[in-house]
PDB file of C-alpha atoms in Angstrom:
ATOM      1  CA  MET A1379     -21.139 -21.548   1.627  1.00 34.00           C
ATOM      2  CA  ALA A1380     -17.695 -20.247   0.693  1.00 39.00           C
ATOM      3  CA  ARG A1381     -16.308 -17.241   2.506  1.00 40.00           C
ATOM      4  CA  PRO A1382     -16.029 -14.111   0.312  1.00 47.00           C
ATOM      5  CA  ILE A1383     -12.472 -13.591   1.557  1.00 44.00           C
ATOM      6  CA  SER A1384      -9.245 -15.599   1.566  1.00 50.00           C
ATOM      7  CA  ASP A1385      -8.255 -17.913   4.401  1.00 52.00           C
ATOM      8  CA  SER A1386      -5.344 -15.625   5.301  1.00 52.00           C
ATOM      9  CA  ALA A1387      -7.669 -12.619   5.465  1.00 49.00           C
ATOM     10  CA  TYR A1388     -10.122 -14.554   7.594  1.00 48.00           C
ATOM     11  CA  GLN A1389      -7.296 -15.539   9.945  1.00 52.00           C
ATOM     12  CA  THR A1390      -6.160 -11.925  10.145  1.00 48.00           C
ATOM     13  CA  LEU A1391      -9.690 -10.707  10.746  1.00 45.00           C
ATOM     14  CA  SER A1392     -10.288 -13.193  13.518  1.00 45.00           C
ATOM     15  CA  THR A1393      -6.954 -12.904  15.307  1.00 48.00           C
ATOM     16  CA  GLY A1394      -4.502 -10.278  14.187  1.00 57.00           C
ATOM     17  CA  ILE A1395      -5.986  -7.036  12.982  1.00 64.00           C
ATOM     18  CA  CYS A1396      -7.575  -4.249  14.966  1.00 73.00           C
ATOM     19  CA  PRO A1397     -11.369  -4.569  15.130  1.00 77.00           C
ATOM     20  CA  TRP A1398     -11.904  -1.163  13.501  1.00 80.00           C
ATOM     21  CA  LEU A1399      -9.973  -2.325  10.416  1.00 80.00           C
ATOM     22  CA  GLN A1400     -12.168  -5.370   9.832  1.00 80.00           C
ATOM     23  CA  ALA A1401     -14.678  -3.521   7.625  1.00 84.00           C
ATOM     24  CA  PRO A1402     -12.088  -2.020   5.229  1.00 86.00           C
ATOM     25  CA  LEU A1403     -10.217  -5.325   5.113  1.00 83.00           C
ATOM     26  CA  LEU A1404     -13.416  -7.181   4.275  1.00 86.00           C
ATOM     27  CA  GLN A1405     -14.198  -4.596   1.572  1.00 88.00           C
ATOM     28  CA  PHE A1406     -10.694  -4.995   0.112  1.00 88.00           C
ATOM     29  CA  GLU A1407     -10.818  -8.796   0.212  1.00 85.00           C
ATOM     30  CA  THR A1408     -14.293  -8.985  -1.298  1.00 89.00           C
ATOM     31  CA  ALA A1409     -13.331  -6.698  -4.203  1.00 90.00           C
ATOM     32  CA  HIS A1410     -10.023  -8.524  -4.696  1.00 86.00           C
ATOM     33  CA  GLY A1411     -11.690 -11.937  -4.679  1.00 85.00           C
ATOM     34  CA  ALA A1412     -14.311 -10.795  -7.192  1.00 89.00           C
ATOM     35  CA  GLY A1413     -11.714  -9.254  -9.517  1.00 87.00           C
ATOM     36  CA  ARG A1414     -13.212  -5.771  -9.023  1.00 89.00           C
ATOM     37  CA  LEU A1415     -10.438  -4.155  -7.028  1.00 88.00           C
ATOM     38  CA  GLY A1416      -9.803  -0.534  -7.906  1.00 89.00           C
ATOM     39  CA  HIS A1417      -6.233   0.500  -8.634  1.00 93.00           C
ATOM     40  CA  GLY A1418      -6.162   3.308  -6.066  1.00 93.00           C
ATOM     41  CA  TRP A1419      -7.039   3.141  -2.378  1.00 93.00           C
ATOM     42  CA  LEU A1420      -6.999   5.968   0.164  1.00 94.00           C
ATOM     43  CA  LEU A1421      -6.363   4.648   3.673  1.00 92.00           C
ATOM     44  CA  ALA A1422      -7.360   7.615   5.825  1.00 93.00           C
ATOM     45  CA  GLY A1423      -7.591   8.067   9.557  1.00 91.00           C
ATOM     46  CA  PRO A1424      -5.784   9.402  12.605  1.00 90.00           C
ATOM     47  CA  ARG A1425      -2.205   8.379  13.341  1.00 86.00           C
ATOM     48  CA  GLY A1426      -1.809   5.026  15.023  1.00 82.00           C
ATOM     49  CA  VAL A1427      -5.056   3.350  13.955  1.00 84.00           C
ATOM     50  CA  GLY A1428      -3.345   0.700  11.816  1.00 83.00           C
ATOM     51  CA  LYS A1429      -3.318   2.116   8.298  1.00 86.00           C
ATOM     52  CA  ILE A1430       0.247   0.896   7.752  1.00 83.00           C
ATOM     53  CA  ASN A1431      -0.692  -2.618   8.870  1.00 81.00           C
ATOM     54  CA  LEU A1432      -3.627  -2.546   6.465  1.00 85.00           C
ATOM     55  CA  ALA A1433      -1.354  -1.337   3.638  1.00 87.00           C
ATOM     56  CA  LEU A1434       1.137  -4.126   4.389  1.00 83.00           C
ATOM     57  CA  PHE A1435      -1.649  -6.703   4.328  1.00 82.00           C
ATOM     58  CA  ALA A1436      -3.037  -5.334   1.053  1.00 86.00           C
ATOM     59  CA  ALA A1437       0.422  -5.280  -0.542  1.00 86.00           C
ATOM     60  CA  ARG A1438       1.009  -8.871   0.545  1.00 83.00           C
ATOM     61  CA  ARG A1439      -2.296  -9.994  -1.001  1.00 84.00           C
ATOM     62  CA  LEU A1440      -1.647  -8.105  -4.239  1.00 87.00           C
ATOM     63  CA  LEU A1441       1.913  -9.373  -4.664  1.00 84.00           C
ATOM     64  CA  GLU A1442       1.600 -12.966  -3.556  1.00 78.00           C
ATOM     65  CA  GLY A1443       2.350 -15.600  -6.165  1.00 59.00           C
ATOM     66  CA  LYS A1444       0.393 -18.699  -7.049  1.00 49.00           C
ATOM     67  CA  ASP A1445       1.888 -20.503  -4.048  1.00 48.00           C
ATOM     68  CA  GLY A1446       0.900 -17.658  -1.723  1.00 49.00           C
ATOM     69  CA  ASP A1447       4.537 -16.838  -0.973  1.00 48.00           C
ATOM     70  CA  VAL A1448       5.594 -13.234  -0.744  1.00 44.00           C
ATOM     71  CA  ARG A1449       8.577 -11.550   0.867  1.00 44.00           C
ATOM     72  CA  ILE A1450       6.946  -8.753   2.820  1.00 47.00           C
ATOM     73  CA  LEU A1451       7.288  -8.417   6.569  1.00 44.00           C
ATOM     74  CA  GLU A1452       4.441  -9.328   8.883  1.00 47.00           C
ATOM     75  CA  ALA A1453       2.793  -6.296  10.450  1.00 47.00           C
ATOM     76  CA  VAL A1454       4.313  -7.122  13.842  1.00 46.00           C
ATOM     77  CA  GLU A1455       7.820  -7.321  12.357  1.00 49.00           C
ATOM     78  CA  ALA A1456       7.143  -4.151  10.445  1.00 49.00           C
ATOM     79  CA  ALA A1457       6.709  -2.136  13.638  1.00 50.00           C
ATOM     80  CA  THR A1458      10.482  -2.114  14.089  1.00 52.00           C
ATOM     81  CA  ALA A1459      10.955  -1.303  10.419  1.00 48.00           C
ATOM     82  CA  MET A1460       8.590   1.653  10.717  1.00 50.00           C
ATOM     83  CA  ALA A1461      10.626   3.005  13.616  1.00 50.00           C
ATOM     84  CA  GLN A1462      13.714   2.727  11.405  1.00 49.00           C
ATOM     85  CA  ARG A1463      11.939   4.585   8.558  1.00 46.00           C
ATOM     86  CA  HIS A1464      10.936   1.584   6.477  1.00 47.00           C
ATOM     87  CA  GLU A1465      14.321   0.424   5.179  1.00 45.00           C
ATOM     88  CA  PRO A1466      13.632  -3.308   5.728  1.00 40.00           C
ATOM     89  CA  VAL A1467      10.006  -3.162   4.593  1.00 48.00           C
ATOM     90  CA  ASP A1468      10.720  -2.863   0.891  1.00 47.00           C
ATOM     91  CA  ARG A1469      11.956  -6.428   0.439  1.00 67.00           C
ATOM     92  CA  HIS A1470       9.681  -7.304  -2.437  1.00 77.00           C
ATOM     93  CA  PRO A1471      11.018  -5.978  -5.765  1.00 83.00           C
ATOM     94  CA  ASP A1472       7.567  -4.815  -6.877  1.00 88.00           C
ATOM     95  CA  LEU A1473       6.677  -3.003  -3.645  1.00 88.00           C
ATOM     96  CA  HIS A1474       7.593   0.679  -3.708  1.00 88.00           C
ATOM     97  CA  TRP A1475       7.160   2.485  -0.392  1.00 87.00           C
ATOM     98  CA  VAL A1476       7.608   6.257  -0.545  1.00 89.00           C
ATOM     99  CA  PHE A1477       7.985   8.295   2.637  1.00 86.00           C
ATOM    100  CA  PRO A1478       9.634  11.620   3.493  1.00 86.00           C
ATOM    101  CA  GLU A1479      13.414  11.540   3.393  1.00 82.00           C
ATOM    102  CA  ALA A1480      15.416  12.165   6.551  1.00 77.00           C
ATOM    103  CA  LYS A1481      15.117  15.723   7.847  1.00 83.00           C
ATOM    104  CA  ARG A1482      12.196  16.450   5.496  1.00 85.00           C
ATOM    105  CA  SER A1483       8.505  16.509   6.173  1.00 89.00           C
ATOM    106  CA  THR A1484       7.296  16.326   2.571  1.00 92.00           C
ATOM    107  CA  LEU A1485       7.202  13.868  -0.300  1.00 93.00           C
ATOM    108  CA  THR A1486       9.140  15.502  -3.120  1.00 94.00           C
ATOM    109  CA  VAL A1487       8.473  15.570  -6.839  1.00 95.00           C
ATOM    110  CA  GLU A1488      11.721  13.636  -7.373  1.00 95.00           C
ATOM    111  CA  GLN A1489      10.511  10.814  -5.124  1.00 94.00           C
ATOM    112  CA  ILE A1490       7.184  10.603  -6.950  1.00 95.00           C
ATOM    113  CA  ARG A1491       8.816  10.670 -10.394  1.00 95.00           C
ATOM    114  CA  GLU A1492      11.190   7.887  -9.345  1.00 94.00           C
ATOM    115  CA  ALA A1493       8.265   5.805  -8.055  1.00 93.00           C
ATOM    116  CA  ALA A1494       6.207   6.469 -11.205  1.00 94.00           C
ATOM    117  CA  GLN A1495       9.165   5.373 -13.327  1.00 94.00           C
ATOM    118  CA  ALA A1496       9.461   2.144 -11.324  1.00 91.00           C
ATOM    119  CA  LEU A1497       5.735   1.480 -11.783  1.00 92.00           C
ATOM    120  CA  SER A1498       6.039   1.942 -15.542  1.00 92.00           C
ATOM    121  CA  LEU A1499       8.451  -0.997 -15.779  1.00 90.00           C
ATOM    122  CA  THR A1500       7.432  -4.626 -16.111  1.00 88.00           C
ATOM    123  CA  SER A1501       6.814  -6.397 -12.826  1.00 87.00           C
ATOM    124  CA  LEU A1502       9.900  -8.326 -11.751  1.00 84.00           C
ATOM    125  CA  THR A1503       7.825 -11.208 -10.382  1.00 80.00           C
ATOM    126  CA  GLY A1504       4.870 -11.092 -12.756  1.00 82.00           C
ATOM    127  CA  GLN A1505       2.421 -10.439  -9.901  1.00 82.00           C
ATOM    128  CA  GLY A1506       1.927  -6.705 -10.356  1.00 87.00           C
ATOM    129  CA  ARG A1507       3.309  -3.591  -8.702  1.00 92.00           C
ATOM    130  CA  VAL A1508       2.271  -1.731  -5.559  1.00 93.00           C
ATOM    131  CA  LEU A1509       3.107   1.846  -4.573  1.00 93.00           C
ATOM    132  CA  VAL A1510       2.491   2.963  -0.991  1.00 92.00           C
ATOM    133  CA  LEU A1511       2.674   6.698  -0.252  1.00 92.00           C
ATOM    134  CA  GLU A1512       3.004   7.383   3.460  1.00 89.00           C
ATOM    135  CA  PRO A1513       1.788   9.944   4.314  1.00 91.00           C
ATOM    136  CA  ALA A1514       0.186  10.992   1.039  1.00 94.00           C
ATOM    137  CA  ASP A1515      -0.897  14.290   2.581  1.00 93.00           C
ATOM    138  CA  ALA A1516       2.804  15.216   2.809  1.00 93.00           C
ATOM    139  CA  MET A1517       3.105  15.520  -0.984  1.00 94.00           C
ATOM    140  CA  THR A1518       4.036  18.895  -2.354  1.00 94.00           C
ATOM    141  CA  THR A1519       1.784  20.276  -5.080  1.00 94.00           C
ATOM    142  CA  ALA A1520       4.447  19.463  -7.675  1.00 95.00           C
ATOM    143  CA  ALA A1521       4.679  15.894  -6.338  1.00 95.00           C
ATOM    144  CA  ALA A1522       0.900  15.496  -6.546  1.00 95.00           C
ATOM    145  CA  ASN A1523       0.937  16.742 -10.143  1.00 95.00           C
ATOM    146  CA  ALA A1524       3.687  14.231 -10.969  1.00 94.00           C
ATOM    147  CA  LEU A1525       1.554  11.431  -9.491  1.00 94.00           C
ATOM    148  CA  LEU A1526      -1.606  12.431 -11.337  1.00 93.00           C
ATOM    149  CA  LYS A1527      -0.944  10.594 -14.625  1.00 88.00           C
ATOM    150  CA  THR A1528       0.005   7.393 -12.808  1.00 91.00           C
ATOM    151  CA  LEU A1529      -3.075   7.668 -10.621  1.00 91.00           C
ATOM    152  CA  GLU A1530      -5.381   8.325 -13.587  1.00 91.00           C
ATOM    153  CA  GLU A1531      -3.854   5.767 -15.968  1.00 90.00           C
ATOM    154  CA  PRO A1532      -1.931   3.100 -14.062  1.00 90.00           C
ATOM    155  CA  GLY A1533      -0.414   0.168 -15.883  1.00 88.00           C
ATOM    156  CA  ALA A1534      -1.989  -3.267 -15.698  1.00 89.00           C
ATOM    157  CA  ASP A1535      -1.780  -4.846 -12.244  1.00 90.00           C
ATOM    158  CA  THR A1536      -0.551  -1.583 -10.707  1.00 94.00           C
ATOM    159  CA  TYR A1537      -2.004  -0.525  -7.366  1.00 95.00           C
ATOM    160  CA  LEU A1538      -1.557   2.674  -5.369  1.00 96.00           C
ATOM    161  CA  LEU A1539      -2.200   2.747  -1.620  1.00 95.00           C
ATOM    162  CA  LEU A1540      -2.248   6.283  -0.256  1.00 95.00           C
ATOM    163  CA  ILE A1541      -1.973   6.516   3.518  1.00 93.00           C
ATOM    164  CA  SER A1542      -3.273   9.801   4.885  1.00 94.00           C
ATOM    165  CA  HIS A1543      -3.493  11.076   8.436  1.00 91.00           C
ATOM    166  CA  GLN A1544      -5.240  14.255   7.263  1.00 92.00           C
ATOM    167  CA  PRO A1545      -7.060  13.649   3.961  1.00 91.00           C
ATOM    168  CA  GLY A1546      -8.236  17.263   3.871  1.00 90.00           C
ATOM    169  CA  ARG A1547      -4.602  18.266   3.306  1.00 91.00           C
ATOM    170  CA  LEU A1548      -4.197  16.176   0.150  1.00 91.00           C
ATOM    171  CA  PRO A1549      -3.117  18.471  -2.690  1.00 86.00           C
TER     172      PRO A1549
END
């Protein structure tokens, strides 16, 4: 019997991902493998439980080409990138990672509009586009309103991963 998930996901499940993330990863992989993956995912939980690692894994799976090659850092390598505020993480041209700018604690309407504009363009690699908002609960009300159209009517092969430490604070 074939596994409902990819070999790379199985490897990650069995060796590299936190045990408490196995269920959401299996849900993601099953939906992705069946072609029933929703365009928007809310990755919610307390700080430090691995939501960023899960988002990196999901982005890798969504953006990989036919040969399985994708230029996104491994989760372990990404730990350093996260400490440096994500600069090296956005190596794939169709991965858009939005986070608060230096000395700010919110995601601004300008950041969301810029990301929405990037998502409206044709994929540079032909594999789709992924937007990660981290943390999504840091959006201002104006930023959330700017995201609404993209969230309701994304383009083909466009995926939004919203990381939230406090989902009750989402605008």
